mmCIF file of C-alpha atoms and ligand atoms in Angstrom:
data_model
loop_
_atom_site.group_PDB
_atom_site.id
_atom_site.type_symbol
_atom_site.label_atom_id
_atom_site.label_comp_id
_atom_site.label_asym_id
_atom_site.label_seq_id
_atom_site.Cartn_x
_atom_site.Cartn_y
_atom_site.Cartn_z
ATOM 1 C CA UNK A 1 -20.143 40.621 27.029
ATOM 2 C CA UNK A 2 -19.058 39.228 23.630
ATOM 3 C CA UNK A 3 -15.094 39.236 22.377
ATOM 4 C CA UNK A 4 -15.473 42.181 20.176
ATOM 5 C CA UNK A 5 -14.931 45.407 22.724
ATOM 6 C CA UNK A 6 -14.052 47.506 19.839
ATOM 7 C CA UNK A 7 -13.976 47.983 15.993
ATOM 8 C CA UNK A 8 -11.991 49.554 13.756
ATOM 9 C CA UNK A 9 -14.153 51.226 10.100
ATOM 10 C CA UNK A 10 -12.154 52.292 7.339
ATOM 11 C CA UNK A 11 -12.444 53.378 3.715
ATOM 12 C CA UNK A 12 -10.223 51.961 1.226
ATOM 13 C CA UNK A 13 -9.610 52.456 -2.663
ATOM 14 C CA UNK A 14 -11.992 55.032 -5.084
ATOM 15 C CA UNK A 15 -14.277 56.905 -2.846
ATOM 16 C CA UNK A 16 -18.142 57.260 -3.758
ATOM 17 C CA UNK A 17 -21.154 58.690 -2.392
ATOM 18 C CA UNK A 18 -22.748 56.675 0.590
ATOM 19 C CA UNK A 19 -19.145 56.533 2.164
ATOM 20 C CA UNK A 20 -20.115 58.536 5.214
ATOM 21 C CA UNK A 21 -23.468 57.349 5.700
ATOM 22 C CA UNK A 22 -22.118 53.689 6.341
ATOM 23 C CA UNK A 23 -19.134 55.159 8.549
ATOM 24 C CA UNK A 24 -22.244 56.620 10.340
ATOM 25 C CA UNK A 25 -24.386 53.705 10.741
ATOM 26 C CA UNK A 26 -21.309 51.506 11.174
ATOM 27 C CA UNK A 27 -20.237 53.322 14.164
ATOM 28 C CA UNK A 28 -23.731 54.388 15.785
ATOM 29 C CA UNK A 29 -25.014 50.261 15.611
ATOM 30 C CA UNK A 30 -21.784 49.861 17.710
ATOM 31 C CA UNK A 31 -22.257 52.639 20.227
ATOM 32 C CA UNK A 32 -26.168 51.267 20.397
ATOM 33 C CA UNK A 33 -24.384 47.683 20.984
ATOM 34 C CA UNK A 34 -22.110 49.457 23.811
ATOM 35 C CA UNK A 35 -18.820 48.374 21.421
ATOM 36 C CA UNK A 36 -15.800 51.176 21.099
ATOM 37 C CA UNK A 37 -14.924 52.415 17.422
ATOM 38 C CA UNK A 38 -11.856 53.248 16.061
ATOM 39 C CA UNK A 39 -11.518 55.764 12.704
ATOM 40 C CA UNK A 40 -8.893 53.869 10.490
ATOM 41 C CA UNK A 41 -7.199 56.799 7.968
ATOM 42 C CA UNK A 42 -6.402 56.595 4.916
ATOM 43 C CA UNK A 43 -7.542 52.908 4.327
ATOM 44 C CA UNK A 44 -4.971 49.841 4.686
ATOM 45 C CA UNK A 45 -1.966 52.808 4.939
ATOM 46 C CA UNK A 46 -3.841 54.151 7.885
ATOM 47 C CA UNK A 47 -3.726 50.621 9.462
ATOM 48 C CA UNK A 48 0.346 50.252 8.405
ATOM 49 C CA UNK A 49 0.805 53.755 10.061
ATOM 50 C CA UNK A 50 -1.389 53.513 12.882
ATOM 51 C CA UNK A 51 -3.210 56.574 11.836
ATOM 52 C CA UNK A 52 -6.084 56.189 14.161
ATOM 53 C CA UNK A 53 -8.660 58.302 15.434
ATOM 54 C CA UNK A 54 -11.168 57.654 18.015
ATOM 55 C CA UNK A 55 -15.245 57.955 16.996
ATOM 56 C CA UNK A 56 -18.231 58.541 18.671
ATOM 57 C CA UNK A 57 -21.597 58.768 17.827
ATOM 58 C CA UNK A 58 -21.725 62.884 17.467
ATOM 59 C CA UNK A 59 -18.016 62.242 15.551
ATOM 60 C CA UNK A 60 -20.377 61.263 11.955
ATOM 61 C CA UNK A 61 -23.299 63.901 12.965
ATOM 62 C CA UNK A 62 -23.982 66.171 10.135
ATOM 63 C CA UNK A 63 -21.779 63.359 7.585
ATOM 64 C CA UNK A 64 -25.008 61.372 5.807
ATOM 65 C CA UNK A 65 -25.639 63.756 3.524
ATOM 66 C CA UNK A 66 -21.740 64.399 2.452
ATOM 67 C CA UNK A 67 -20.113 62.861 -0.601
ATOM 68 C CA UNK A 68 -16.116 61.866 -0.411
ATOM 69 C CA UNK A 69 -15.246 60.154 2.986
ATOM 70 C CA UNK A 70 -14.421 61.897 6.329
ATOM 71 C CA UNK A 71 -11.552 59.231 7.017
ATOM 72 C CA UNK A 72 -9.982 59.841 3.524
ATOM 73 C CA UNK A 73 -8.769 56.826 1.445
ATOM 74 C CA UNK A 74 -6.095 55.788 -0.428
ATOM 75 C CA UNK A 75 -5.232 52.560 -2.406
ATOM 76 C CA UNK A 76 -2.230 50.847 -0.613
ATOM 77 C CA UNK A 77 0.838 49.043 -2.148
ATOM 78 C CA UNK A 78 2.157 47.761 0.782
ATOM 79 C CA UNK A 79 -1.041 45.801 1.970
ATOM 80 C CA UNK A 80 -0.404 43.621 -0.207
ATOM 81 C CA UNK A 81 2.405 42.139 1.108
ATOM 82 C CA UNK A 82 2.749 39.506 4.307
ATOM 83 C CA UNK A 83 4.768 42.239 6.107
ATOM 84 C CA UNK A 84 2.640 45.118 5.683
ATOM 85 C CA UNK A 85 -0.627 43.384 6.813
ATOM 86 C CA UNK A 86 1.329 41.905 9.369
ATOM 87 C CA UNK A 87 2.462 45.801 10.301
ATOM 88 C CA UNK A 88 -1.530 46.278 10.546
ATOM 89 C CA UNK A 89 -1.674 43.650 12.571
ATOM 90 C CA UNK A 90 0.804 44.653 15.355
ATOM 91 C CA UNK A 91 -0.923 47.960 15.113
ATOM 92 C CA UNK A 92 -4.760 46.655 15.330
ATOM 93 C CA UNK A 93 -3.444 44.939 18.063
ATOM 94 C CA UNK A 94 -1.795 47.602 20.258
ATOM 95 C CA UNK A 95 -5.248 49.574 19.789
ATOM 96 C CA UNK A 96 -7.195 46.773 20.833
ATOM 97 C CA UNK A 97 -9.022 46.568 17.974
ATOM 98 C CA UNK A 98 -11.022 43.130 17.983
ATOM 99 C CA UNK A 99 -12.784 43.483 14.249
ATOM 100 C CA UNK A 100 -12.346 45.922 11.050
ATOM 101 C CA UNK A 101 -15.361 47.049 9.001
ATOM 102 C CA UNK A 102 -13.635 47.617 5.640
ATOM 103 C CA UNK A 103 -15.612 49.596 3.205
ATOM 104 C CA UNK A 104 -14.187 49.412 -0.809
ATOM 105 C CA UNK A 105 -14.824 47.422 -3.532
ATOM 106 C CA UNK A 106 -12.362 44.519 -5.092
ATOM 107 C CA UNK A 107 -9.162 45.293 -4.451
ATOM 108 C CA UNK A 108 -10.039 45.910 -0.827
ATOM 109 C CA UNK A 109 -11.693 42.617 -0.309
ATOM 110 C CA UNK A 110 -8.543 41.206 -1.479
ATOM 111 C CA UNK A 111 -6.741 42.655 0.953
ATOM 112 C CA UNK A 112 -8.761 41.690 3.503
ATOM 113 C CA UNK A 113 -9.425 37.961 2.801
ATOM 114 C CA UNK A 114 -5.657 37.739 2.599
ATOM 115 C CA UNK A 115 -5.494 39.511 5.637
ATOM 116 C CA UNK A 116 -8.168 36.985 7.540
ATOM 117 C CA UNK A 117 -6.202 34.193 6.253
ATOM 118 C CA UNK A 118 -3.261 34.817 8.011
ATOM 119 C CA UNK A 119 -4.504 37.097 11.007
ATOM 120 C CA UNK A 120 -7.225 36.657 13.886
ATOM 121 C CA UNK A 121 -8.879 39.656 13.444
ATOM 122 C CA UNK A 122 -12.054 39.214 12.039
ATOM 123 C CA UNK A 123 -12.706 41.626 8.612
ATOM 124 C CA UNK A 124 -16.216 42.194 7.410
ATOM 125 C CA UNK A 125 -16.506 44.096 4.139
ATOM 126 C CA UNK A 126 -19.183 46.994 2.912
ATOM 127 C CA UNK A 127 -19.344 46.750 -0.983
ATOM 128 C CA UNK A 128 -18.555 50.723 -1.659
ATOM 129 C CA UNK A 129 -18.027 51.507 -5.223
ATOM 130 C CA UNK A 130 -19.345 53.818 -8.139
ATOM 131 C CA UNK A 131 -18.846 51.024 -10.363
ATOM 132 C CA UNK A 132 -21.245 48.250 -9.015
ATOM 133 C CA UNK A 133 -19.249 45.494 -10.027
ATOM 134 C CA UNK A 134 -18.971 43.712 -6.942
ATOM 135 C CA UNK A 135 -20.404 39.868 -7.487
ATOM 136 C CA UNK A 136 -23.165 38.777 -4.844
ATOM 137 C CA UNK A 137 -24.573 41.708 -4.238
ATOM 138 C CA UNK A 138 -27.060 43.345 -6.888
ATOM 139 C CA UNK A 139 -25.861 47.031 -5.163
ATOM 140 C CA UNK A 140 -22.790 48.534 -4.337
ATOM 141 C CA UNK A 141 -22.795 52.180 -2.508
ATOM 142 C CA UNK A 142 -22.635 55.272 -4.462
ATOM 143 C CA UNK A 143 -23.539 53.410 -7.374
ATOM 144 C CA UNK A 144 -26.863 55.222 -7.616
ATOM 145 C CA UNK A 145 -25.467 58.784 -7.002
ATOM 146 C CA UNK A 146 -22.820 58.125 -9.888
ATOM 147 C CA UNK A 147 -25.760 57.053 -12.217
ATOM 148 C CA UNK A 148 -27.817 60.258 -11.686
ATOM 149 C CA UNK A 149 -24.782 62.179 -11.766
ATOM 150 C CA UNK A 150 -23.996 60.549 -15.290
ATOM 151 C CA UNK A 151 -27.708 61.200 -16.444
ATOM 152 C CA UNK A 152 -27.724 64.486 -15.360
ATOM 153 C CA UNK A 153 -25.021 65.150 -17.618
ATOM 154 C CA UNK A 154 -25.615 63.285 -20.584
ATOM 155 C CA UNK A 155 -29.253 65.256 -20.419
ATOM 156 C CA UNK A 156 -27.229 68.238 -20.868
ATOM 157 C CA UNK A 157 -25.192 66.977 -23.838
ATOM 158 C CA UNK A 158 -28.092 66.331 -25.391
ATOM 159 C CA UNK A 159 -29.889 69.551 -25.639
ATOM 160 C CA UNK A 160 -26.581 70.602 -27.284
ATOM 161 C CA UNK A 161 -25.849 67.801 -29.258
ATOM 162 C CA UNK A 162 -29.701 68.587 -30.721
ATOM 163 C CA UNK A 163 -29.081 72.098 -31.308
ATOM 164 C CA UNK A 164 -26.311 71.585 -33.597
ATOM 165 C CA UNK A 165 -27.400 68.166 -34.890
ATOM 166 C CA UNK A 166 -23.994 66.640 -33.385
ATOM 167 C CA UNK A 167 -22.659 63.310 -32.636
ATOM 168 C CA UNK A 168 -21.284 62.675 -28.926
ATOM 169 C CA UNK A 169 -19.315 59.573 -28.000
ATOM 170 C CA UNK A 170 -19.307 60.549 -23.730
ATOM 171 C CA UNK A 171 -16.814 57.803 -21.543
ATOM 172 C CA UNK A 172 -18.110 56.898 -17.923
ATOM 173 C CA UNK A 173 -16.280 55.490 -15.335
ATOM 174 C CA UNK A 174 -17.180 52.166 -14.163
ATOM 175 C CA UNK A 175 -13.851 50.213 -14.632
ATOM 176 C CA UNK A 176 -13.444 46.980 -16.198
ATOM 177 C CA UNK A 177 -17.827 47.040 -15.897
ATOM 178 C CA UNK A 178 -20.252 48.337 -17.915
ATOM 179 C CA UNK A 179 -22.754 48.711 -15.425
ATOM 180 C CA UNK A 180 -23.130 52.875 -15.484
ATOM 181 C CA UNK A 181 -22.966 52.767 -18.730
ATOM 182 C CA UNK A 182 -25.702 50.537 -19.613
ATOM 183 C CA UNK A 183 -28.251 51.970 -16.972
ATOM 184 C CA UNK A 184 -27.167 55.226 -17.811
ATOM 185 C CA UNK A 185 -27.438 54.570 -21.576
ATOM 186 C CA UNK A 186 -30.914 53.338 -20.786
ATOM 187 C CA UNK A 187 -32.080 56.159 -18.816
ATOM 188 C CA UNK A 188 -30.645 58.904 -21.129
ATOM 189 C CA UNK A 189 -32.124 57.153 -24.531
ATOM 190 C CA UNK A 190 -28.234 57.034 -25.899
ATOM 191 C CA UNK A 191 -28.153 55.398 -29.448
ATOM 192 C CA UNK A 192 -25.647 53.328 -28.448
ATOM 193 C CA UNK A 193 -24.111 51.882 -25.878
ATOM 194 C CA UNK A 194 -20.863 50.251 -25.592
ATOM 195 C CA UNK A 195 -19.786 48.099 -23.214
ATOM 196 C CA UNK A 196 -17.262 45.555 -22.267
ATOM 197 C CA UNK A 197 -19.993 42.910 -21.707
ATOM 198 C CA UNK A 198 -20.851 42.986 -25.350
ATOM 199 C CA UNK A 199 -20.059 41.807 -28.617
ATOM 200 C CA UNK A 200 -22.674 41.310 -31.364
ATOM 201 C CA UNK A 201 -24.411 44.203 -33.266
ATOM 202 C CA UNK A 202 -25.506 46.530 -30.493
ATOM 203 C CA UNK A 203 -21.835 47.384 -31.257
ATOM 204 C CA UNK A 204 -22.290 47.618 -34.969
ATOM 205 C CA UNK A 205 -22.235 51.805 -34.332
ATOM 206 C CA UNK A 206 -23.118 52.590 -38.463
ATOM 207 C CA UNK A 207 -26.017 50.150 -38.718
ATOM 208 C CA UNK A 208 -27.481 51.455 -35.100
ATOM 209 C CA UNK A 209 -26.800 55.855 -36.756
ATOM 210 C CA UNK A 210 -28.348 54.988 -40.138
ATOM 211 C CA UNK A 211 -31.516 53.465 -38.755
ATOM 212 C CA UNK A 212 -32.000 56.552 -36.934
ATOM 213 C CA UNK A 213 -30.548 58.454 -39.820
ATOM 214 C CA UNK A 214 -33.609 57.692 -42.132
ATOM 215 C CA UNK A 215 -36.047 58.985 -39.194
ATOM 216 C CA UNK A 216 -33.767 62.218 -38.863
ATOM 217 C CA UNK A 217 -32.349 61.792 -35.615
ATOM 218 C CA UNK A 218 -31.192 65.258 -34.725
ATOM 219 C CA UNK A 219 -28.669 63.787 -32.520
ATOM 220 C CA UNK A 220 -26.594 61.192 -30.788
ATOM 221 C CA UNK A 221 -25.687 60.519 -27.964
ATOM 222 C CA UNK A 222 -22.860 57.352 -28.175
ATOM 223 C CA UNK A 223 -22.193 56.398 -24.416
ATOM 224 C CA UNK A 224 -19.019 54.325 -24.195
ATOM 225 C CA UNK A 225 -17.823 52.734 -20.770
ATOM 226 C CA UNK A 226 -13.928 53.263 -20.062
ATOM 227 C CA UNK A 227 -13.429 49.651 -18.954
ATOM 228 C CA UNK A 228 -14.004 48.711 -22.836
ATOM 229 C CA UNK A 229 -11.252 47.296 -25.255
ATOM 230 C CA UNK A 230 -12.322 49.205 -28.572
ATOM 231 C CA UNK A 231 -10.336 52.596 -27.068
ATOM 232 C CA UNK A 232 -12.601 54.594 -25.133
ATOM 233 C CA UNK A 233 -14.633 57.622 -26.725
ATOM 234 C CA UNK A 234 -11.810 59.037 -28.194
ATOM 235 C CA UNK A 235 -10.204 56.079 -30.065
ATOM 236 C CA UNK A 236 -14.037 54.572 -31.197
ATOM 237 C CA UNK A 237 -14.833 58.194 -32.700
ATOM 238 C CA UNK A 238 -11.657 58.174 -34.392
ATOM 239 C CA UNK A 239 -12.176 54.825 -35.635
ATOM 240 C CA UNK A 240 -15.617 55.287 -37.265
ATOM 241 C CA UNK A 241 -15.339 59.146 -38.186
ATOM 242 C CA UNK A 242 -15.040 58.068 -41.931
ATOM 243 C CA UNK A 243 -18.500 56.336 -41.630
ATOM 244 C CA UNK A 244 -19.622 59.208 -40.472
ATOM 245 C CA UNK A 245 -18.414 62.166 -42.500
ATOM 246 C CA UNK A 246 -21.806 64.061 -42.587
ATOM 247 C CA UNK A 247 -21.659 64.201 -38.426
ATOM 248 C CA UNK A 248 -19.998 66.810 -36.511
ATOM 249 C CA UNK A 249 -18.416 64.893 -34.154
ATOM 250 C CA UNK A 250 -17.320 65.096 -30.572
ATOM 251 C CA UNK A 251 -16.286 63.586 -27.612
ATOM 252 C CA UNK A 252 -16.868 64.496 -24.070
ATOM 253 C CA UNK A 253 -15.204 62.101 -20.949
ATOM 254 C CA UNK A 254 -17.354 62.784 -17.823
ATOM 255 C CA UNK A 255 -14.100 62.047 -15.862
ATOM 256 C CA UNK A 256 -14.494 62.232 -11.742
ATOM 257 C CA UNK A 257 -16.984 64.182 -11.256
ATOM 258 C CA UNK A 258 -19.076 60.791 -11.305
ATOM 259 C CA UNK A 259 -17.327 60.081 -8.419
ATOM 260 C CA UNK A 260 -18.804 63.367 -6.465
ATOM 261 C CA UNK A 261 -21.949 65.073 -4.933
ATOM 262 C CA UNK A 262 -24.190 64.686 -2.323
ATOM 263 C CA UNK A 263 -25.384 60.820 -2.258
ATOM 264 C CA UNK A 264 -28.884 59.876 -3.527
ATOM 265 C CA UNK A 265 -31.461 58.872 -0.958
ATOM 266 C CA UNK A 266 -31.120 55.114 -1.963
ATOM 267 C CA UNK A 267 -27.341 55.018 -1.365
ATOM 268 C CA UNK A 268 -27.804 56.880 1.984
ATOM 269 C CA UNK A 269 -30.928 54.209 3.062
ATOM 270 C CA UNK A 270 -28.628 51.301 1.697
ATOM 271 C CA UNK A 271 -25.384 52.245 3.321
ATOM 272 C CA UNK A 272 -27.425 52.755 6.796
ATOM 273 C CA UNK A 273 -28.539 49.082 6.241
ATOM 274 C CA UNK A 274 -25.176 47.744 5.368
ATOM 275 C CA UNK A 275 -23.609 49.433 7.924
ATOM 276 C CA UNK A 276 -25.650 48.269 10.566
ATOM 277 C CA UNK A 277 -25.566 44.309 8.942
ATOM 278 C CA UNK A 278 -21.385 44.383 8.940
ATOM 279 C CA UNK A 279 -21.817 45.469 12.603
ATOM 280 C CA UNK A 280 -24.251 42.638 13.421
ATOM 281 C CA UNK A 281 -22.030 40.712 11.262
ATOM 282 C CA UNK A 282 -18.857 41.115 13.651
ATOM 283 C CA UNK A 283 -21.127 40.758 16.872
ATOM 284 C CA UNK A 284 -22.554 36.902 15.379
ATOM 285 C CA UNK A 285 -18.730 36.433 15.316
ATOM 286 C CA UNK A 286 -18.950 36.452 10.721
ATOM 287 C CA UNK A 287 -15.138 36.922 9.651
ATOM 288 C CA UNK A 288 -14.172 37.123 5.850
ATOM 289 C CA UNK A 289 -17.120 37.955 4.662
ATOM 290 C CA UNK A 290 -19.086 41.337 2.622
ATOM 291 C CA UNK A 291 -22.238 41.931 3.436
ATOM 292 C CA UNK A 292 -24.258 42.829 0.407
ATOM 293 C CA UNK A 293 -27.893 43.414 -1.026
ATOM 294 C CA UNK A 294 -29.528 40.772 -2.792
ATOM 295 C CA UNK A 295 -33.280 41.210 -4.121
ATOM 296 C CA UNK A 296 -33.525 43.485 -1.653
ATOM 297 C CA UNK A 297 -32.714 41.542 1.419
ATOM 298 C CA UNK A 298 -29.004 41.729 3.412
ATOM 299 C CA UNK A 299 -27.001 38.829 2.197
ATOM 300 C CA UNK A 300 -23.820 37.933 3.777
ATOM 301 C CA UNK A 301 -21.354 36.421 1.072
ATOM 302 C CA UNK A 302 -17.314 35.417 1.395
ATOM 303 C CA UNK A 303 -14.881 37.539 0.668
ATOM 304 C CA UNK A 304 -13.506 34.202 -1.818
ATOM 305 C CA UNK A 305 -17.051 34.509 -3.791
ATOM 306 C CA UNK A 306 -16.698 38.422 -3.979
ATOM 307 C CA UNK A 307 -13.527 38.578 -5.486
ATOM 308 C CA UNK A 308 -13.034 35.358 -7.802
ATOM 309 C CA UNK A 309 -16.849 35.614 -9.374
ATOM 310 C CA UNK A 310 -18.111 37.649 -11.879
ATOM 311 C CA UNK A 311 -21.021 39.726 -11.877
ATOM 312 C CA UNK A 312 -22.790 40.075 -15.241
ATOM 313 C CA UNK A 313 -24.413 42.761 -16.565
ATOM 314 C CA UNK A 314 -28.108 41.832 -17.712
ATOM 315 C CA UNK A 315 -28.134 41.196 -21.215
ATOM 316 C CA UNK A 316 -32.027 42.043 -21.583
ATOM 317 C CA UNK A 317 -31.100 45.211 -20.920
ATOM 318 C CA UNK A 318 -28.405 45.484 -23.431
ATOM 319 C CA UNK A 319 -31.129 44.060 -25.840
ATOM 320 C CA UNK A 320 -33.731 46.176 -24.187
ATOM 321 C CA UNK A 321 -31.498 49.244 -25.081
ATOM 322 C CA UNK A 322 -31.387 48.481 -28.788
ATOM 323 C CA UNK A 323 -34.686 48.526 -29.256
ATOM 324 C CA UNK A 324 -35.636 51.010 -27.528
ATOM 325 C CA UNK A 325 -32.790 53.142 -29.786
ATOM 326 C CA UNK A 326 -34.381 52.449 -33.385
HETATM 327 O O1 LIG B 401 -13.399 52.223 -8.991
HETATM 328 C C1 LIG B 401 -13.879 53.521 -9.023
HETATM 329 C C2 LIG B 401 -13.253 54.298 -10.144
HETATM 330 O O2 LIG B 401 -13.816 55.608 -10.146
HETATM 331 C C3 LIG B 401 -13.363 53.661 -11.542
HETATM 332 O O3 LIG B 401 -14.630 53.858 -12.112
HETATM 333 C C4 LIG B 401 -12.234 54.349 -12.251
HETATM 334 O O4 LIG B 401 -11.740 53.544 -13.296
HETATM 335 C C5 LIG B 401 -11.188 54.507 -11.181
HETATM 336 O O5 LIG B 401 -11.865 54.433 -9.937
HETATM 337 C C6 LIG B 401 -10.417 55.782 -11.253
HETATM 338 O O6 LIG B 401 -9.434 55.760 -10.277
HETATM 339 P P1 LIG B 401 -8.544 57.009 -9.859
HETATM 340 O O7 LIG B 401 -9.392 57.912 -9.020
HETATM 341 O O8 LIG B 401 -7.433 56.399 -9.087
HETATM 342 O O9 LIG B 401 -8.131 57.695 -11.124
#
């Protein structure tokens, strides 16, 4: 029998779709592997209060399909300190807890690299995040949800923003990234799309309207990620209503509800398969490290590389997006 007896899963920070299916596969690879698990509440405060609850396979029956998470999250101050991992730590250790699955995004990893720097317990992270901005891994979970979700109602704004010939500037979530709002841009035909990633003239909003002014555009749709510097939807409308004085203009933020829903089938198959890898991850003795998806394969990358790099967006696709606008 190997060192790890029993492992602790948790979700920690912004929820998203896919949650449940990885707390799923997380904790049936470990009943198949004979391993104990251990429900951590509430993320890192769960660990500081010792809010633990025991799992077995039929606890996450009937929880792939679910959106949210069924051991709640939070995002934790007091993690961040030397005492209150070190809190954690006592209480990992009176539960016998011999390895953590953590399942966030960033600020979670953090956490936990600072956590396996100072602490034996091994930590092996499950990029879970609407906002996909995770580097080393091309996919983070509920990513995919959150984009259809987005599309789904952008398609909606459209048919009114056509009706009455209107101009929509709609804000998506997606952080400091502009990762749902390019794909979504992409997939909803948006006019524009403006992102923090960008800063040449697929941001030059009253070039981009007139071209499709002198075809007679009977709308647009002006998708603006929140994570950008020029002030959201509502402070770029304001700034270029005087270009645009012949547009009714409006503004709609999408707001949380990209954070909702039943996931997609691709973040339910993904989280399965990262669920199982942090598992295996644990069991081959890995500490420190996310396990991601990389051209399709299971890539295991450290929790250093994960939180100091940055992912990109693809800049063909921002170009692919203007042309595909005119
Ligand atoms: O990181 C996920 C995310 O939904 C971001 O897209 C957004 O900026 C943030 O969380 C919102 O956080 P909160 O739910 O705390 O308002």
């Amino acid at each position: 029998m190997g060192k790890i007896k029993r492992i602790g899963v948790l979700t920690s920070g912004g929820d998203s779709p896919g949650m449940n299916a990885a707390i799923r596969a997380v904790t049936r690879t470990a009943v198949y592997n004979g391993l104990e698990v251990t429900g951590i509440r509430q993320g890192y405060a769960g660990m500081i209060n010792a809010d633990f609850i025991p799992l077995q396979a039929s606890s996450v029956s009937d929880i792939i399909q679910r959106g949210g998470t069924i051991l709640k999250t939070a995002r934790c101050e007091e993690f961040k300190s030397p005492e209150g991992r070190l809190k954690a730590y006592n209480n990992l250790r009176d539960a016998q807890i011999d390895g953590v699955v953590v399942i966030g995004g960033d600020g979670s990893f953090t956490g936990a690299r600072l956590f396996n720097e100072e602490h034996d317990i091994p930590f092996v992270g499950i990029p879970g995040t609407i906002d996909n901005d995770i580097y080393g891994t091309d996919y983070t979970i509920g990513y995919d949800t959150a984009l259809n979700t987005v599309v789904e109602a952008v398609d909606k704004i459209r048919d009114t923003a056509s009706a009455h010939n209107r101009m929509f500037f709609v804000e998506v979530m997606g952080a400091e990234a502009g990762f749902i709002a390019l794909y979504s841009g992409i997939a909803t035909g948006a006019e524009a799309i403006i992102i923090p990633e960008t800063s040449g003239e697929e941001r030059d909003l009253k070039k981009i309207i007139e071209i499709g002014n002198s075809r007679k555009k009977s709308s647009n749709i002006i998708i603006v990620a929140e994570g950008d510097k020029g002030g959201g939807a509502f402070g770029i409308a304001e700034k270029v209503k005087d270009d645009f004085k012949d547009y009714d203009i409006r503004v709609s933020v999408l707001g949380h509800l990209q954070r909702g829903g039943s996931p997609s089938a691709i973040d339910r198959v993904n989280a399965s398969r990262l669920g199982h890898a942090a598992v295996e991850a644990l069991l081959d003795d890995q500490k420190s490290v996310m396990v991601g998806i990389s051209n399709g394969e299971i890539v295991l990358v450290s929790f250093r590389r994960a939180v100091k790099l940055h992912k990109d967006v693809n800049h063909n696709l921002v170009e692919l997006a203007r042309i595909l606008s005119v």
